[in-house]
């Protein structure tokens, strides 16, 4: 009852069609931003960001959403399964940064993840990955080995994307919840369909699609 009441209260601030139209028709970026601020985006009482920091605003909102879900859900650990996709995204960014010149790309790291970004950086850079889920650790080790042999950064995406979904399927099956298992399988199917159409548009080979 408490969880439902909290969600009903939050729903009142959802960005509906009317608010989206107001943003689209706004006469200035500041006016569009005000619609988001009025809807509860940003930290209460915090500094108001300027319009060019909207990515920061959206990142903060994502963190707030997951924090709320974990606070009110009867099984909050279930949400870690969906946050793991962000862990794998962050692992890609950290590895590519290391392999392709060492430049930090912190602006494209995602804070809403099951492993804190700074902790993940240390794990990968110092090769201290014992605390990682086994599937993730093995995938990162495979990325390091494959890149050292081939110099192909695309291999990082292929290896980690496969591992991310394998990890999600394993965690979903561990819940023994038919709805969650089916949901994750549908996500995998949709991802495979997107990959198929992307490869077809790029006119790549069948072997490439299999990878």
C-alpha angles and dihedrals in degrees: 000000000000093000093050091048092051092050092047089053093049092046091068089071097048115132100251129183092273093055092045090053090051090053093048092049095043114130093220139018089248091057090051091049091052089063089058093046091049088052090059100263114150129030117311107253090000129129113292108240121225119246093261091063096063092122089061089048092053093046090053091048091052090053090050092052095052091044090054093048093050090048097053105028119104089220104030093170088072090073092061086071091064093041090058091077086065090050090057092046089052091048089054092051093048094047095046090047089054096043098042104051107308097264113150115238096190092147091071097045115108118229095197097082138119091244115051110246096238092049091050091050091054092045093054100037094046092037091234099139104145093115093055122100105270093242091054094045093050091047093052091048088051090050092052092048095044095047092048089054101039108019087221112141091190088070088068091061094046095049097043096043091055092046093048093058093040087055093048092050091051092050092045092052090049090061090058086212109139093206094054093043091051092045092055092046090052089051089053092049092050091049091052090049091051090049091050094053092043092051091046091052090048090050091230123162128269089247090057090051091052090056 
